[in-house]
mmCIF file of C-alpha atoms in Angstrom:
data_model
loop_
_atom_site.group_PDB
_atom_site.id
_atom_site.type_symbol
_atom_site.label_atom_id
_atom_site.label_comp_id
_atom_site.label_asym_id
_atom_site.label_seq_id
_atom_site.Cartn_x
_atom_site.Cartn_y
_atom_site.Cartn_z
ATOM 1 C CA MET A 609 15.254 -27.709 1.913
ATOM 2 C CA SER A 610 13.475 -31.049 2.259
ATOM 3 C CA PRO A 611 9.711 -31.426 2.510
ATOM 4 C CA ALA A 612 10.083 -32.288 6.187
ATOM 5 C CA ASP A 613 11.823 -28.968 6.797
ATOM 6 C CA LEU A 614 9.049 -26.863 5.255
ATOM 7 C CA PRO A 615 6.847 -25.031 7.775
ATOM 8 C CA HIS A 616 3.173 -25.864 7.416
ATOM 9 C CA ARG A 617 -0.130 -24.049 7.715
ATOM 10 C CA HIS A 618 0.216 -20.709 9.459
ATOM 11 C CA GLY A 619 3.945 -21.259 10.014
ATOM 12 C CA ASP A 620 4.549 -21.362 6.260
ATOM 13 C CA PRO A 621 5.185 -17.776 5.076
ATOM 14 C CA ALA A 622 5.587 -18.951 1.479
ATOM 15 C CA ALA A 623 2.126 -20.521 1.299
ATOM 16 C CA PRO A 624 0.126 -17.390 0.302
ATOM 17 C CA ALA A 625 2.405 -16.602 -2.654
ATOM 18 C CA MET A 626 2.578 -20.278 -3.613
ATOM 19 C CA ARG A 627 -1.227 -20.507 -3.641
ATOM 20 C CA LEU A 628 -1.389 -17.596 -6.071
ATOM 21 C CA LEU A 629 1.378 -19.074 -8.211
ATOM 22 C CA TYR A 630 -0.502 -22.378 -8.172
ATOM 23 C CA CYS A 631 -3.616 -20.586 -9.460
ATOM 24 C CA ALA A 632 -1.652 -18.837 -12.215
ATOM 25 C CA VAL A 633 -0.088 -22.082 -13.461
ATOM 26 C CA SER A 634 -3.362 -24.002 -13.091
ATOM 27 C CA THR A 635 -5.193 -21.400 -15.154
ATOM 28 C CA HIS A 636 -2.478 -21.621 -17.829
ATOM 29 C CA LEU A 637 -2.883 -25.398 -17.934
ATOM 30 C CA ALA A 638 -6.681 -25.160 -18.193
ATOM 31 C CA LEU A 639 -6.431 -22.726 -21.107
ATOM 32 C CA GLY A 640 -4.741 -25.472 -23.112
ATOM 33 C CA GLY A 641 -7.870 -27.614 -23.038
ATOM 34 C CA ARG A 642 -6.015 -30.602 -21.595
ATOM 35 C CA PRO A 643 -7.637 -33.845 -22.773
ATOM 36 C CA GLY A 644 -6.303 -35.748 -19.761
ATOM 37 C CA PHE A 645 -8.161 -33.531 -17.282
ATOM 38 C CA PRO A 646 -11.534 -34.811 -15.999
ATOM 39 C CA GLN A 647 -14.085 -32.712 -17.902
ATOM 40 C CA ASP A 648 -16.251 -32.137 -14.832
ATOM 41 C CA ALA A 649 -13.302 -31.215 -12.592
ATOM 42 C CA TRP A 650 -12.345 -27.756 -11.387
ATOM 43 C CA TRP A 651 -8.966 -28.403 -13.028
ATOM 44 C CA CYS A 652 -10.580 -27.280 -16.307
ATOM 45 C CA SER A 653 -11.654 -23.872 -15.006
ATOM 46 C CA THR A 654 -10.139 -20.753 -16.597
ATOM 47 C CA ASP A 655 -11.179 -18.694 -13.568
ATOM 48 C CA PRO A 656 -8.222 -18.426 -11.116
ATOM 49 C CA ALA A 657 -10.635 -17.861 -8.228
ATOM 50 C CA VAL A 658 -11.998 -21.402 -8.700
ATOM 51 C CA HIS A 659 -8.532 -22.866 -8.244
ATOM 52 C CA LEU A 660 -7.895 -20.692 -5.202
ATOM 53 C CA ASP A 661 -11.105 -21.880 -3.545
ATOM 54 C CA HIS A 662 -9.716 -25.424 -3.583
ATOM 55 C CA VAL A 663 -6.285 -24.616 -2.142
ATOM 56 C CA VAL A 664 -6.900 -21.667 0.152
ATOM 57 C CA THR A 665 -5.851 -23.552 3.302
ATOM 58 C CA ARG A 666 -3.119 -25.745 1.829
ATOM 59 C CA ASP A 667 0.566 -25.468 2.668
ATOM 60 C CA SER A 668 3.466 -25.223 0.232
ATOM 61 C CA GLU A 669 4.352 -28.913 0.119
ATOM 62 C CA ALA A 670 0.760 -29.952 -0.609
ATOM 63 C CA LEU A 671 0.597 -27.366 -3.389
ATOM 64 C CA ILE A 672 3.822 -28.689 -4.903
ATOM 65 C CA ARG A 673 2.466 -32.241 -4.924
ATOM 66 C CA ASP A 674 -0.808 -31.190 -6.533
ATOM 67 C CA LEU A 675 0.886 -29.018 -9.141
ATOM 68 C CA SER A 676 3.233 -31.864 -10.036
ATOM 69 C CA VAL A 677 0.258 -34.170 -10.620
ATOM 70 C CA LYS A 678 -1.429 -31.561 -12.821
ATOM 71 C CA CYS A 679 1.715 -30.952 -14.848
ATOM 72 C CA HIS A 680 2.298 -34.681 -15.253
ATOM 73 C CA THR A 681 -1.295 -35.223 -16.413
ATOM 74 C CA ALA A 682 -1.084 -32.324 -18.864
ATOM 75 C CA ARG A 683 2.257 -33.442 -20.253
ATOM 76 C CA THR A 684 1.374 -37.101 -20.684
ATOM 77 C CA SER A 685 -1.959 -36.247 -22.355
ATOM 78 C CA ALA A 686 -0.371 -33.841 -24.874
ATOM 79 C CA SER A 687 -0.157 -35.024 -28.467
ATOM 80 C CA PRO A 688 3.293 -36.288 -29.586
ATOM 81 C CA ALA A 689 3.434 -33.554 -32.243
ATOM 82 C CA ARG A 690 2.777 -30.833 -29.705
ATOM 83 C CA ALA A 691 5.353 -32.219 -27.277
ATOM 84 C CA THR A 692 7.954 -32.460 -30.045
ATOM 85 C CA GLU A 693 7.252 -28.900 -31.159
ATOM 86 C CA ALA A 694 7.624 -27.619 -27.595
ATOM 87 C CA ASP A 695 10.870 -29.503 -27.044
ATOM 88 C CA ALA A 696 12.312 -28.165 -30.304
ATOM 89 C CA ALA A 697 11.486 -24.620 -29.223
ATOM 90 C CA GLY A 698 13.431 -25.117 -26.001
ATOM 91 C CA HIS A 699 10.449 -24.786 -23.696
ATOM 92 C CA THR A 700 7.327 -26.658 -22.692
ATOM 93 C CA PRO A 701 3.846 -25.130 -22.548
ATOM 94 C CA TRP A 702 2.469 -27.277 -19.770
ATOM 95 C CA PRO A 703 3.854 -25.729 -16.573
ATOM 96 C CA GLY A 704 3.459 -22.129 -17.688
ATOM 97 C CA PRO A 705 6.183 -19.493 -17.959
ATOM 98 C CA VAL A 706 6.225 -19.154 -14.181
ATOM 99 C CA LEU A 707 8.086 -22.425 -13.759
ATOM 100 C CA TRP A 708 10.354 -21.621 -16.696
ATOM 101 C CA TRP A 709 11.911 -18.726 -14.840
ATOM 102 C CA ALA A 710 11.480 -20.178 -11.366
ATOM 103 C CA ALA A 711 13.837 -22.934 -12.470
ATOM 104 C CA ARG A 712 16.634 -20.349 -12.385
ATOM 105 C CA LEU A 713 16.289 -20.201 -8.611
ATOM 106 C CA ASP A 714 17.332 -23.830 -8.556
ATOM 107 C CA ARG A 715 19.957 -23.722 -11.304
ATOM 108 C CA GLN A 716 21.248 -20.187 -10.744
ATOM 109 C CA ARG A 717 22.253 -19.744 -14.341
ATOM 110 C CA GLY A 718 21.256 -17.632 -17.351
ATOM 111 C CA ALA A 719 17.996 -17.682 -19.235
ATOM 112 C CA ALA A 720 19.608 -19.590 -22.116
ATOM 113 C CA GLY A 721 19.402 -22.837 -20.141
ATOM 114 C CA PRO A 722 16.812 -25.490 -20.995
ATOM 115 C CA ALA A 723 13.321 -25.467 -19.550
ATOM 116 C CA PRO A 724 12.586 -27.682 -16.537
ATOM 117 C CA GLU A 725 11.855 -31.279 -17.345
ATOM 118 C CA LEU A 726 8.771 -32.997 -15.963
ATOM 119 C CA ALA A 727 10.693 -34.510 -13.054
ATOM 120 C CA ASP A 728 12.087 -31.077 -12.161
ATOM 121 C CA VAL A 729 8.747 -29.455 -11.328
ATOM 122 C CA PRO A 730 8.809 -30.389 -7.601
ATOM 123 C CA THR A 731 12.472 -29.341 -7.367
ATOM 124 C CA VAL A 732 11.768 -26.020 -9.042
ATOM 125 C CA CYS A 733 8.801 -25.300 -6.788
ATOM 126 C CA ARG A 734 10.735 -26.191 -3.659
ATOM 127 C CA ALA A 735 13.551 -23.897 -4.758
ATOM 128 C CA LEU A 736 11.010 -21.109 -5.048
ATOM 129 C CA VAL A 737 9.585 -21.888 -1.599
ATOM 130 C CA ASP A 738 13.107 -21.869 -0.198
ATOM 131 C CA TRP A 739 13.729 -18.453 -1.783
ATOM 132 C CA LEU A 740 10.537 -17.080 -0.229
ATOM 133 C CA HIS A 741 11.536 -18.435 3.183
ATOM 134 C CA ARG A 742 15.041 -16.981 2.987
ATOM 135 C CA ASN A 743 14.037 -13.571 1.684
ATOM 136 C CA ARG A 744 10.758 -13.252 3.576
ATOM 137 C CA PRO A 745 9.472 -10.275 1.566
ATOM 138 C CA GLY A 746 7.086 -7.832 3.203
ATOM 139 C CA LEU A 747 3.479 -8.748 3.882
ATOM 140 C CA GLY A 748 1.438 -9.345 0.764
ATOM 141 C CA ILE A 749 3.989 -8.599 -1.965
ATOM 142 C CA SER A 750 5.700 -11.902 -2.799
ATOM 143 C CA ALA A 751 3.219 -12.803 -5.529
ATOM 144 C CA LEU A 752 3.438 -9.310 -7.000
ATOM 145 C CA ARG A 753 7.194 -9.718 -7.386
ATOM 146 C CA LEU A 754 6.851 -13.152 -8.954
ATOM 147 C CA TRP A 755 4.309 -11.846 -11.457
ATOM 148 C CA PHE A 756 6.490 -8.804 -12.162
ATOM 149 C CA ALA A 757 9.455 -11.043 -12.990
ATOM 150 C CA GLU A 758 7.374 -13.214 -15.307
ATOM 151 C CA GLU A 759 5.852 -10.255 -17.136
ATOM 152 C CA SER A 760 9.211 -8.482 -17.394
ATOM 153 C CA VAL A 761 10.596 -11.440 -19.347
ATOM 154 C CA HIS A 762 7.665 -11.333 -21.773
ATOM 155 C CA LEU A 763 8.323 -7.626 -22.368
ATOM 156 C CA ALA A 764 12.105 -8.091 -22.584
ATOM 157 C CA VAL A 765 11.705 -10.699 -25.321
ATOM 158 C CA LEU A 766 9.921 -8.059 -27.408
ATOM 159 C CA GLY A 767 12.800 -5.689 -26.669
ATOM 160 C CA GLY A 768 13.486 -2.240 -28.059
ATOM 161 C CA TYR A 769 13.833 -0.427 -24.739
ATOM 162 C CA THR A 770 16.316 2.409 -24.335
ATOM 163 C CA ASN A 771 16.954 1.198 -20.791
ATOM 164 C CA PRO A 772 19.059 -1.975 -21.255
ATOM 165 C CA ALA A 773 17.814 -3.444 -17.976
ATOM 166 C CA ARG A 774 14.356 -3.731 -19.506
ATOM 167 C CA ASN A 775 15.736 -5.831 -22.368
ATOM 168 C CA ASP A 776 17.229 -8.370 -19.937
ATOM 169 C CA VAL A 777 15.611 -11.791 -20.437
ATOM 170 C CA ASP A 778 17.055 -13.207 -17.208
ATOM 171 C CA PRO A 779 14.036 -13.395 -14.864
ATOM 172 C CA LEU A 780 16.187 -13.407 -11.741
ATOM 173 C CA SER A 781 17.466 -9.934 -12.589
ATOM 174 C CA HIS A 782 13.925 -8.593 -12.513
ATOM 175 C CA LEU A 783 13.080 -10.578 -9.402
ATOM 176 C CA ALA A 784 16.156 -9.246 -7.574
ATOM 177 C CA TRP A 785 15.245 -5.676 -8.506
ATOM 178 C CA ALA A 786 11.633 -6.086 -7.371
ATOM 179 C CA LEU A 787 12.786 -7.529 -4.071
ATOM 180 C CA ARG A 788 14.372 -4.187 -3.181
ATOM 181 C CA GLN A 789 11.339 -2.075 -4.100
ATOM 182 C CA ARG A 790 8.068 -1.066 -2.522
ATOM 183 C CA PRO A 791 4.922 -2.566 -4.093
ATOM 184 C CA THR A 792 3.896 0.812 -5.516
ATOM 185 C CA THR A 793 7.271 1.138 -7.238
ATOM 186 C CA VAL A 794 6.988 -2.351 -8.736
ATOM 187 C CA ILE A 795 3.492 -1.632 -10.076
ATOM 188 C CA ARG A 796 4.545 1.741 -11.458
ATOM 189 C CA ASP A 797 7.555 0.265 -13.253
ATOM 190 C CA LEU A 798 5.481 -2.529 -14.804
ATOM 191 C CA LEU A 799 2.919 -0.029 -16.073
ATOM 192 C CA ASP A 800 5.621 2.263 -17.403
ATOM 193 C CA LYS A 801 7.487 -0.346 -19.416
ATOM 194 C CA SER A 802 4.227 -1.887 -20.628
ATOM 195 C CA ARG A 803 3.172 1.543 -21.913
ATOM 196 C CA GLU A 804 6.545 2.008 -23.601
ATOM 197 C CA GLN A 805 6.227 -1.388 -25.279
ATOM 198 C CA PHE A 806 2.696 -0.516 -26.388
ATOM 199 C CA HIS A 807 4.033 2.461 -28.339
ATOM 200 C CA LEU A 808 6.941 0.397 -29.691
ATOM 201 C CA ARG A 809 4.443 -2.147 -31.003
ATOM 202 C CA LYS A 810 2.685 0.532 -33.051
ATOM 203 C CA SER A 811 5.834 1.329 -34.994
ATOM 204 C CA ARG A 812 6.682 -2.361 -35.473
ATOM 205 C CA GLY A 813 3.334 -3.986 -36.149
ATOM 206 C CA GLY A 814 0.566 -1.426 -35.982
ATOM 207 C CA ARG A 815 -2.745 -1.805 -34.225
ATOM 208 C CA ALA A 816 -2.761 -5.612 -34.419
ATOM 209 C CA ALA A 817 0.548 -5.770 -32.538
ATOM 210 C CA GLN A 818 -0.762 -3.403 -29.889
ATOM 211 C CA THR A 819 -3.902 -5.480 -29.453
ATOM 212 C CA ALA A 820 -1.838 -8.659 -29.134
ATOM 213 C CA LEU A 821 0.370 -7.039 -26.496
ATOM 214 C CA CYS A 822 -2.576 -5.891 -24.393
ATOM 215 C CA THR A 823 -4.297 -9.255 -24.780
ATOM 216 C CA GLY A 824 -1.300 -11.107 -23.353
ATOM 217 C CA LEU A 825 -0.671 -8.591 -20.582
ATOM 218 C CA LEU A 826 -4.240 -8.685 -19.336
ATOM 219 C CA ALA A 827 -4.823 -12.435 -19.638
ATOM 220 C CA ARG A 828 -1.675 -13.137 -17.621
ATOM 221 C CA ALA A 829 -2.555 -10.443 -15.066
ATOM 222 C CA VAL A 830 -5.951 -11.990 -14.419
ATOM 223 C CA SER A 831 -4.433 -15.461 -14.106
ATOM 224 C CA TRP A 832 -2.586 -14.065 -11.082
ATOM 225 C CA SER A 833 -5.074 -11.674 -9.499
ATOM 226 C CA GLY A 834 -8.263 -13.616 -10.211
ATOM 227 C CA LEU A 835 -10.523 -10.952 -8.726
ATOM 228 C CA PRO A 836 -13.508 -10.022 -10.885
ATOM 229 C CA ALA A 837 -14.135 -6.933 -8.741
ATOM 230 C CA SER A 838 -10.693 -5.643 -9.694
ATOM 231 C CA LEU A 839 -11.597 -5.276 -13.361
ATOM 232 C CA PRO A 840 -13.375 -2.452 -15.198
ATOM 233 C CA PRO A 841 -17.060 -2.925 -16.092
ATOM 234 C CA GLY A 842 -17.471 -5.116 -19.153
ATOM 235 C CA ALA A 843 -14.019 -6.690 -18.898
ATOM 236 C CA PRO A 844 -13.738 -10.510 -19.151
ATOM 237 C CA ARG A 845 -13.940 -12.458 -15.928
ATOM 238 C CA THR A 846 -11.539 -15.204 -17.021
ATOM 239 C CA ALA A 847 -7.941 -15.398 -18.196
ATOM 240 C CA VAL A 848 -8.900 -16.652 -21.679
ATOM 241 C CA PRO A 849 -6.796 -14.648 -24.189
ATOM 242 C CA ALA A 850 -9.519 -14.750 -26.864
ATOM 243 C CA HIS A 851 -11.916 -13.009 -24.487
ATOM 244 C CA TRP A 852 -9.390 -10.263 -23.795
ATOM 245 C CA ALA A 853 -8.631 -9.886 -27.504
ATOM 246 C CA ALA A 854 -12.340 -9.303 -28.141
ATOM 247 C CA TRP A 855 -12.467 -6.782 -25.295
ATOM 248 C CA CYS A 856 -9.454 -4.918 -26.692
ATOM 249 C CA ARG A 857 -11.056 -4.732 -30.132
ATOM 250 C CA GLU A 858 -14.272 -3.429 -28.593
ATOM 251 C CA VAL A 859 -12.372 -0.723 -26.709
ATOM 252 C CA GLU A 860 -10.575 0.230 -29.922
ATOM 253 C CA SER A 861 -13.850 0.447 -31.823
ATOM 254 C CA ARG A 862 -15.088 2.996 -29.316
ATOM 255 C CA GLY A 863 -11.936 5.024 -28.703
ATOM 256 C CA GLY A 864 -9.499 4.164 -31.490
ATOM 257 C CA ASP A 865 -5.755 3.710 -30.966
ATOM 258 C CA GLU A 866 -5.676 6.346 -28.262
ATOM 259 C CA GLY A 867 -8.369 4.643 -26.223
ATOM 260 C CA LEU A 868 -6.891 1.173 -25.862
ATOM 261 C CA TRP A 869 -3.882 1.855 -23.679
ATOM 262 C CA PRO A 870 -5.693 3.938 -21.003
ATOM 263 C CA ALA A 871 -8.302 1.196 -20.644
ATOM 264 C CA ALA A 872 -5.736 -1.619 -20.664
ATOM 265 C CA SER A 873 -3.400 0.129 -18.209
ATOM 266 C CA GLU A 874 -6.270 0.734 -15.799
ATOM 267 C CA ALA A 875 -7.238 -2.952 -15.929
ATOM 268 C CA LEU A 876 -3.587 -3.879 -15.415
ATOM 269 C CA ARG A 877 -3.250 -1.513 -12.453
ATOM 270 C CA ARG A 878 -6.404 -2.851 -10.817
ATOM 271 C CA SER A 879 -5.191 -6.422 -11.244
ATOM 272 C CA ALA A 880 -1.860 -5.551 -9.611
ATOM 273 C CA VAL A 881 -3.551 -3.895 -6.638
ATOM 274 C CA ALA A 882 -5.965 -6.819 -6.346
ATOM 275 C CA LEU A 883 -3.062 -9.284 -6.362
ATOM 276 C CA VAL A 884 -1.421 -7.505 -3.427
ATOM 277 C CA GLN A 885 -4.697 -7.441 -1.511
ATOM 278 C CA ARG A 886 -5.470 -11.074 -2.271
ATOM 279 C CA GLU A 887 -2.130 -12.216 -0.855
ATOM 280 C CA ARG A 888 -2.567 -10.066 2.236
ATOM 281 C CA ASP A 889 -5.956 -11.642 2.776
ATOM 282 C CA LEU A 890 -4.360 -15.087 2.567
ATOM 283 C CA VAL A 891 -1.644 -14.095 5.040
ATOM 284 C CA VAL A 892 -4.111 -12.939 7.686
ATOM 285 C CA ARG A 893 -6.739 -15.621 7.030
ATOM 286 C CA PRO A 894 -7.522 -17.340 10.339
#
């Protein structure tokens, strides 16, 4: 699908999900403290809602162009040592894990393939837009499915599940499954396998491993949902992992090992519900 073929404005059904994906990736980029970003620009914000405020009426092609500029700026301003380290690991930190798995929509091959190169970012994003146009998921659930696929890969890398499907590191497998499910089923499955991994972490790394798991889960969730009202009282209002790590430790200090998961799962559930509502609001926005 060429840029000229993409529907625009209210005729672009992919735009709401793409705006939320844009916010998730933009938040990830800001968390890296990119030296090439203007220090007074909203690009540096770790609050996803700030990014959404700037793109709430933009169509998919405009979002792709802007995200490409951000990724290019972040990549070219990274230190040579950091870029070399990322390349050696087979992935790059600058576009966020979202684009790592979204690249499979373009390449249609296993997760062992290389990460997208800088020039591939527009191609990857357009492949994702094309997928959203072709599949046209139900109102307000595209972003939920994209987030589910991303998070499922993070959990699968940790592994240890008795259900082999949960150990699958191919993001398209998780995306295909989510496409066939109701939003409530997707949320329930994410909470269930996150809880299972939480208990697996205790046997493999103790409390520190459990705290690290919850920190990552919640920081990534907020980078997608970006709704402060969706979070429990006292929870961080940004996607900064260090803030969530401190919150997890505070919860543990009050309730011990048994108190962390109920609090974390509730924050995760609220973020998922908020993500669905946020996309629905974007779909019906006049």
